[in-house]
Coordinates of N, CA, C and O in Angstrom, one line a residue:
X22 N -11.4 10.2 0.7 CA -11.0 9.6 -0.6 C -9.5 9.2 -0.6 O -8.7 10.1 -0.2
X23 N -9.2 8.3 -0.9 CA -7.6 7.6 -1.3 C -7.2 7.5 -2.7 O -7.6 6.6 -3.5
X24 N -6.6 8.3 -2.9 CA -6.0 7.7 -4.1 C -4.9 7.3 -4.2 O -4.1 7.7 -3.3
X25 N -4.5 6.6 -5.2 CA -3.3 5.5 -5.6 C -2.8 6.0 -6.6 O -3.5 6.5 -7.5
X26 N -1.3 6.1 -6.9 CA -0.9 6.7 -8.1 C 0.7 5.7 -8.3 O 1.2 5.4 -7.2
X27 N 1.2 5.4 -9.4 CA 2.8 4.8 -9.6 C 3.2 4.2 -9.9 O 4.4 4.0 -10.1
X28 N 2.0 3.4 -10.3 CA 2.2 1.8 -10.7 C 2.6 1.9 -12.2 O 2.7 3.0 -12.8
X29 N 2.8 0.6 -12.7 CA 2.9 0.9 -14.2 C 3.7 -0.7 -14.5 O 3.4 -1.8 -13.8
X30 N 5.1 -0.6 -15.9 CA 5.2 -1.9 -16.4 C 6.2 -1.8 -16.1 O 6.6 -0.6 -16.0
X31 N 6.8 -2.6 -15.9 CA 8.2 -2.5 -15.6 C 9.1 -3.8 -15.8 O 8.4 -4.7 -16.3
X32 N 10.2 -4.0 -15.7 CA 10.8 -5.6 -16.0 C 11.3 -6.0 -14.7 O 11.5 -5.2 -13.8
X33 N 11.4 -7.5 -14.8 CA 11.9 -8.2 -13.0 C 12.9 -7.1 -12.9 O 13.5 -6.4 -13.8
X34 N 13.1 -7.3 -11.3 CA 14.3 -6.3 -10.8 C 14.8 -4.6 -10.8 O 15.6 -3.8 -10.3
X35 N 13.5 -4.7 -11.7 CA 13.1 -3.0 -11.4 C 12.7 -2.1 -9.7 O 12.7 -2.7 -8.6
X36 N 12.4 -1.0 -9.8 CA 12.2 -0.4 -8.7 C 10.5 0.3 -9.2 O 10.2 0.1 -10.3
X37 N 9.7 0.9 -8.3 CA 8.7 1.5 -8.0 C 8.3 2.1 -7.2 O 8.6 1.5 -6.2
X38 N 7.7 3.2 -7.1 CA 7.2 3.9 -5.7 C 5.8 3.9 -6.1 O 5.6 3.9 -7.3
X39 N 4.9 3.9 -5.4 CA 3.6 3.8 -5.0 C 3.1 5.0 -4.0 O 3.4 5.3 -2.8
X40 N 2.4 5.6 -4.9 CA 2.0 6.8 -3.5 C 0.2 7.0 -2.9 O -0.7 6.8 -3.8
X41 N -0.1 7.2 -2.0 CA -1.4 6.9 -2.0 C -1.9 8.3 -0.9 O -1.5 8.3 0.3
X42 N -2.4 9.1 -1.2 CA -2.8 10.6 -0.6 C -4.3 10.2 0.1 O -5.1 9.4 -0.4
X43 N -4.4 10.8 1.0 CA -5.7 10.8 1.6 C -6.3 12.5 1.4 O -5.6 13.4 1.8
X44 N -7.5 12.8 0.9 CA -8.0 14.0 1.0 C -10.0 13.4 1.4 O -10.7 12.4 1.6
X45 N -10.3 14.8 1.4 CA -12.0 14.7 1.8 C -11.9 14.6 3.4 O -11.0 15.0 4.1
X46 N -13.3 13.9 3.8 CA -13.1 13.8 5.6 C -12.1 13.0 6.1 O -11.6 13.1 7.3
X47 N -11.5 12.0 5.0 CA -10.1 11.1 5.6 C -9.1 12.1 6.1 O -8.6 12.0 7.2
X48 N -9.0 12.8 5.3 CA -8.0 14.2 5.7 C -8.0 14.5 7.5 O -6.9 14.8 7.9
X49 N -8.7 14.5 8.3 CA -8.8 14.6 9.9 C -7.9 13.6 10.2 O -6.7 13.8 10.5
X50 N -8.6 12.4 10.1 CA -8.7 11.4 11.0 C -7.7 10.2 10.3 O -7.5 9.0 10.6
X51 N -7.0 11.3 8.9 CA -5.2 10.1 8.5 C -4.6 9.9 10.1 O -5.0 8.9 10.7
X52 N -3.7 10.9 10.6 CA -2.9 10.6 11.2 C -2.7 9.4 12.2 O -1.7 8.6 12.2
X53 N -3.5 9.3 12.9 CA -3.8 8.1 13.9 C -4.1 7.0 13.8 O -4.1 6.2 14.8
X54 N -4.5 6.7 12.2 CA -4.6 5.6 11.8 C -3.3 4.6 11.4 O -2.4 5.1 10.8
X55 N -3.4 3.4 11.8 CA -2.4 2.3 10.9 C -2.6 2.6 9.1 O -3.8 2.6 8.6
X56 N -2.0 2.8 8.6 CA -2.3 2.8 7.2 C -1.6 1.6 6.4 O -0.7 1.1 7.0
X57 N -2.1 1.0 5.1 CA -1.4 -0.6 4.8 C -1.5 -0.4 3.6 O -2.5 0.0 3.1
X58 N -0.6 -0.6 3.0 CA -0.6 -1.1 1.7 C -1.2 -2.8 1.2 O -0.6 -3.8 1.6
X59 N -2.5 -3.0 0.3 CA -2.8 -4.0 -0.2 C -2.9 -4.4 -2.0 O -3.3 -3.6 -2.8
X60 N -2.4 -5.5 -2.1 CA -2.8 -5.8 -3.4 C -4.0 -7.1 -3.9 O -4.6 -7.8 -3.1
X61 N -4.0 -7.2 -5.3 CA -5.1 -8.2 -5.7 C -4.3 -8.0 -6.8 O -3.7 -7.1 -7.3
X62 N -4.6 -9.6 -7.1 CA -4.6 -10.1 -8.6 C -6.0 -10.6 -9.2 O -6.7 -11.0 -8.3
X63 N -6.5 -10.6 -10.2 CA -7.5 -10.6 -10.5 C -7.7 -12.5 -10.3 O -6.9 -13.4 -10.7
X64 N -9.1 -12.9 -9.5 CA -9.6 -13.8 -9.5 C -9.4 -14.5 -8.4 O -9.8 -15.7 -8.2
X65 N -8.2 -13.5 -6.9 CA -8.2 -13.3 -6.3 C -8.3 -12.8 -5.1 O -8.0 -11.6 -5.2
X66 N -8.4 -13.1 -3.9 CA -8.5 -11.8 -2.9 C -7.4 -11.2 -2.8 O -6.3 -11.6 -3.3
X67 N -8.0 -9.8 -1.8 CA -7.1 -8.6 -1.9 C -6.5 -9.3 -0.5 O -7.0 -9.9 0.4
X68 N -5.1 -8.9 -0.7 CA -3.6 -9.5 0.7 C -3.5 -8.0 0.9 O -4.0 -7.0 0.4
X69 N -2.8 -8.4 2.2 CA -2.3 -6.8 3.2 C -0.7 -7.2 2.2 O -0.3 -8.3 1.8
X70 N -0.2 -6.0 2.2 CA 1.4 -6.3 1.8 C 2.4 -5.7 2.9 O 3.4 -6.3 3.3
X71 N 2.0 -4.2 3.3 CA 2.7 -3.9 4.7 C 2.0 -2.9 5.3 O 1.7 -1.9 4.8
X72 N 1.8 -3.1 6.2 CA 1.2 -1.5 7.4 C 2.3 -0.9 8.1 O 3.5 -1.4 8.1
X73 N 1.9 0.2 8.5 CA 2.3 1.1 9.2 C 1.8 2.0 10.2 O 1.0 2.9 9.9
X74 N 2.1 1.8 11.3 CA 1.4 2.6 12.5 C 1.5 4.3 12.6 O 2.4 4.9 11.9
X75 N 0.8 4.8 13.3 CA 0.9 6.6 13.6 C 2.3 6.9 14.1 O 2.9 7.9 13.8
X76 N 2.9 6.0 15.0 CA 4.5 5.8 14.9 C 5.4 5.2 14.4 O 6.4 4.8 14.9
X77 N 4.7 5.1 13.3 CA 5.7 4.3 12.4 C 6.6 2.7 12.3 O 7.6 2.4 11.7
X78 N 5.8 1.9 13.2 CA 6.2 1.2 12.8 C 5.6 0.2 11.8 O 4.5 0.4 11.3
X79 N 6.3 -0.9 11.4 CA 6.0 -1.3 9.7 C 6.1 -2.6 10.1 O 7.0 -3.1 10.7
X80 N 5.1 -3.4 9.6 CA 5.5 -5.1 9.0 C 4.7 -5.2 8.0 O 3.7 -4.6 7.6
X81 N 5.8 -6.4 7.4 CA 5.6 -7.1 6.0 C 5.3 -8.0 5.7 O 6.1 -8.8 6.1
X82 N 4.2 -8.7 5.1 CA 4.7 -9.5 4.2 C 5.8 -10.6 4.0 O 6.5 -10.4 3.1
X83 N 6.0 -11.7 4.7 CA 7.3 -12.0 4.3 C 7.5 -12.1 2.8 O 8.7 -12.2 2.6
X84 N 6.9 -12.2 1.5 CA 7.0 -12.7 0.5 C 7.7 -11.0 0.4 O 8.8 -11.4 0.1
X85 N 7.8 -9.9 0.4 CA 8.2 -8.8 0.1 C 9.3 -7.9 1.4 O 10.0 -6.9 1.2
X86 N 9.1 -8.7 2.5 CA 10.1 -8.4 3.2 C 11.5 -8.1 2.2 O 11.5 -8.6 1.1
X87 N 12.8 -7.3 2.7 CA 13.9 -6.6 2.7 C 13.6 -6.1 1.0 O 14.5 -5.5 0.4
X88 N 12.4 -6.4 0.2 CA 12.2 -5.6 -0.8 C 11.6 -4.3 -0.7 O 12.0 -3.2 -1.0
X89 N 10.3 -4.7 0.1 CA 9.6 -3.4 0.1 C 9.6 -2.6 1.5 O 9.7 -3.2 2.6
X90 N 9.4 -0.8 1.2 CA 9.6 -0.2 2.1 C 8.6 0.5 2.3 O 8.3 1.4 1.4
X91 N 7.6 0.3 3.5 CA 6.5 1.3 3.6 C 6.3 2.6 4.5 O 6.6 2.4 5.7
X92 N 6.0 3.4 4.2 CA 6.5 4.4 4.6 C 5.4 6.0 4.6 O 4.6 5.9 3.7
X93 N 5.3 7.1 5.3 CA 4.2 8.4 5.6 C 4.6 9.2 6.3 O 5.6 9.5 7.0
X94 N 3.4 9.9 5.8 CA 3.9 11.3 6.0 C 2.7 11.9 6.6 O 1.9 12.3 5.7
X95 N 2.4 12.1 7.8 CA 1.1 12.4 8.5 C 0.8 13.9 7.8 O -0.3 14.1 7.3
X96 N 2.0 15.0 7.9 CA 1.3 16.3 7.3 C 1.3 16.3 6.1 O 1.4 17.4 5.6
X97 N 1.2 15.5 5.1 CA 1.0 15.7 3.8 C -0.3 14.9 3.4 O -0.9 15.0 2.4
X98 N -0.7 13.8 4.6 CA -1.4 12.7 4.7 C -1.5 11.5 3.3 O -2.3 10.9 2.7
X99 N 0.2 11.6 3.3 CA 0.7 10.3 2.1 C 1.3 9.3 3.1 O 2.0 9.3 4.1
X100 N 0.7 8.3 2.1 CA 1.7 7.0 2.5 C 2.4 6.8 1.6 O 2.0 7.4 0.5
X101 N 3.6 6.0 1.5 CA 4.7 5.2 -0.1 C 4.9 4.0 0.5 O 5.2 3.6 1.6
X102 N 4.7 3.4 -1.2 CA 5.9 1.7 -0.9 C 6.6 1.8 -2.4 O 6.4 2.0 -3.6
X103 N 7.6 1.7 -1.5 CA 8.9 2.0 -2.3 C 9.0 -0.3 -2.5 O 8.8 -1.2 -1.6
X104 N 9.2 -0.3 -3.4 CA 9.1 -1.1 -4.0 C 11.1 -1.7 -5.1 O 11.5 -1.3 -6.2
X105 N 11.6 -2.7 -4.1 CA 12.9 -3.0 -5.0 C 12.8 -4.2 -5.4 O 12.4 -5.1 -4.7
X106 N 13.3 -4.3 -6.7 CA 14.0 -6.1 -6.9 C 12.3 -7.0 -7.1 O 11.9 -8.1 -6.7
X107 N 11.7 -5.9 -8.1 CA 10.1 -6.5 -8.2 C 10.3 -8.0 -9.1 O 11.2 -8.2 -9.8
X108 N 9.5 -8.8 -8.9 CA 9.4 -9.7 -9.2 C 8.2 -10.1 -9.9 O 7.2 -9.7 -9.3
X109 N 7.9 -10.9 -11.0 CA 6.6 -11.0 -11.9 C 5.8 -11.2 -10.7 O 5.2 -10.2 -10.5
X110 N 5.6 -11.8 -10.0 CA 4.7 -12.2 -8.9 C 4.2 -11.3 -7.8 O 3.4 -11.6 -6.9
X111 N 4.8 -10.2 -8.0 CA 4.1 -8.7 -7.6 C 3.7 -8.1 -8.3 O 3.7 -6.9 -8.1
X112 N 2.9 -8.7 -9.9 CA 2.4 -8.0 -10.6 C 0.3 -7.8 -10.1 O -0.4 -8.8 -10.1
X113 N -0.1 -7.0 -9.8 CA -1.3 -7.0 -8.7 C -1.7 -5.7 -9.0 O -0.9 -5.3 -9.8
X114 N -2.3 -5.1 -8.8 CA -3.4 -4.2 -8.4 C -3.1 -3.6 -7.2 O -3.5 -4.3 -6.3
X115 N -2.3 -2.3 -6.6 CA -2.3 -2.1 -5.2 C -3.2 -1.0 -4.6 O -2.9 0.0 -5.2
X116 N -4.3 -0.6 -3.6 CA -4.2 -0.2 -2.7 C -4.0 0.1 -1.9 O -2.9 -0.4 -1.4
X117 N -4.7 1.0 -1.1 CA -4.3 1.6 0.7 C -5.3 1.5 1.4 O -6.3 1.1 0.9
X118 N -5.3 1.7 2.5 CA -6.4 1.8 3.3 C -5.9 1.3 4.8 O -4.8 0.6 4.9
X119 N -6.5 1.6 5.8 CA -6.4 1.2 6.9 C -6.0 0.3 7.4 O -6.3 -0.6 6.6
X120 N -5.4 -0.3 8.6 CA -5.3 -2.0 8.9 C -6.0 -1.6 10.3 O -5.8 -0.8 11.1
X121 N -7.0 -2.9 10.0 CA -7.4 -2.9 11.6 C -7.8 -4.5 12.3 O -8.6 -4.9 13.1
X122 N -6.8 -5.0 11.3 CA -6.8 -6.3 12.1 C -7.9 -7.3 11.3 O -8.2 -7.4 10.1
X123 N -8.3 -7.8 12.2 CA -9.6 -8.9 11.4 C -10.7 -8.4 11.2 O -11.7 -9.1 11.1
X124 N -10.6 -6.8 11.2 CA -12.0 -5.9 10.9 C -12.0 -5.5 9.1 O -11.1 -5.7 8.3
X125 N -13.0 -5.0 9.0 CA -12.3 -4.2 7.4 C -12.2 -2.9 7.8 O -12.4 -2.4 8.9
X126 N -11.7 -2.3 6.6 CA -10.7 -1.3 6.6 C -11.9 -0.2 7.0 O -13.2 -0.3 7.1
X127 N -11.0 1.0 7.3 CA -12.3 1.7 7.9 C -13.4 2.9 6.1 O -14.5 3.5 6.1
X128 N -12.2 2.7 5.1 CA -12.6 3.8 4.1 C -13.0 3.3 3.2 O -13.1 2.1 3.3
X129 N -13.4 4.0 1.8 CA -13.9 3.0 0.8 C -12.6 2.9 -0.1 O -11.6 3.7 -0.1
X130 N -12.7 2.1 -0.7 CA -11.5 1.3 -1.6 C -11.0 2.5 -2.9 O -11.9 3.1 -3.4
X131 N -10.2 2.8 -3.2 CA -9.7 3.8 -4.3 C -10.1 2.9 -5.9 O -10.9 2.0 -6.2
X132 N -9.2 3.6 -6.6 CA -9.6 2.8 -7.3 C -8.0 2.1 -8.3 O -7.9 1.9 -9.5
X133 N -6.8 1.8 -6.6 CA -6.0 0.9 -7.0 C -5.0 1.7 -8.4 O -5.5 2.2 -9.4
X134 N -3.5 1.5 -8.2 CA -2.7 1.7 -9.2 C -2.1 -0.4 -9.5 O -1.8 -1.3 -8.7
X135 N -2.1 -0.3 -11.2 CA -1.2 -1.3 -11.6 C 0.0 -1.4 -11.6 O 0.8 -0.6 -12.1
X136 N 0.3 -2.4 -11.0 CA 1.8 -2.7 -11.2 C 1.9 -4.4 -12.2 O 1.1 -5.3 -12.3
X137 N 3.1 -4.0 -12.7 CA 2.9 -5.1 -13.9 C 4.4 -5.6 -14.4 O 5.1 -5.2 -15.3
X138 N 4.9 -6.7 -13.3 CA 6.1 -7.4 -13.8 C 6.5 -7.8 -14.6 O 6.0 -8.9 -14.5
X139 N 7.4 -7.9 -16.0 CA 7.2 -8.7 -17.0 C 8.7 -8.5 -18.0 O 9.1 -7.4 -18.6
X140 N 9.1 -9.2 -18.0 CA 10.3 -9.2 -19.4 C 9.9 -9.0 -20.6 O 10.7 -8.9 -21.6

């Protein structure tokens, strides 16, 4: 199970952290995985926003490049996206889940924290 927790309302140019825990049988078989942060807006598909490999490396997104930072912690089995300088246009729906390229993800979907840009 994945869950999503952090989201909320916030105004342009705010900050957010996003945290997303793996527990249940995910709990083994976190570490080794790429883990990715994704969002949706309603009416359309769910985007990758950034992954992260078992050694940590990260890409983005260019639309959230030098804003957002993604980031884990294998023994706690958390990931975060630290989130700066939000913009209405990251207002979305985010989860987590695996990246495995042009496959789907390997877990079932959480059930997503809001994030919500707005003056």
């Amino acid at each position: 199970q994945l869950v999503e927790s952090g989201g909320g309302l916030v105004q342009p140019g705010a900050s957010l952290r996003l945290s997303c825990v793996a527990s249940g049988s995910i709990f083994s078989t976190f570490a080794p995985n790429t883990m990715a942060w994704y969002r949706q807006v309603p009416g359309k598909q769910r985007e990758l926003v950034a992954y992260i490999t078992s050694t940590k490396t990260t890409n983005y997104v260019d639309s959230v490049k030098g804003r957002f930072t993604i980031s884990r912690d294998n023994s706690r089995k958390t990931i975060w996206l630290h989130m700066n300088s939000l913009k209405p246009e990251d207002t979305a729906v985010y989860y987590c889940n695996t990246w495995e390229g042009p496959r789907d993800p390997l877990y079932d979907w959480g059930q997503g924290t809001l994030v919500t840009v707005s003056s």
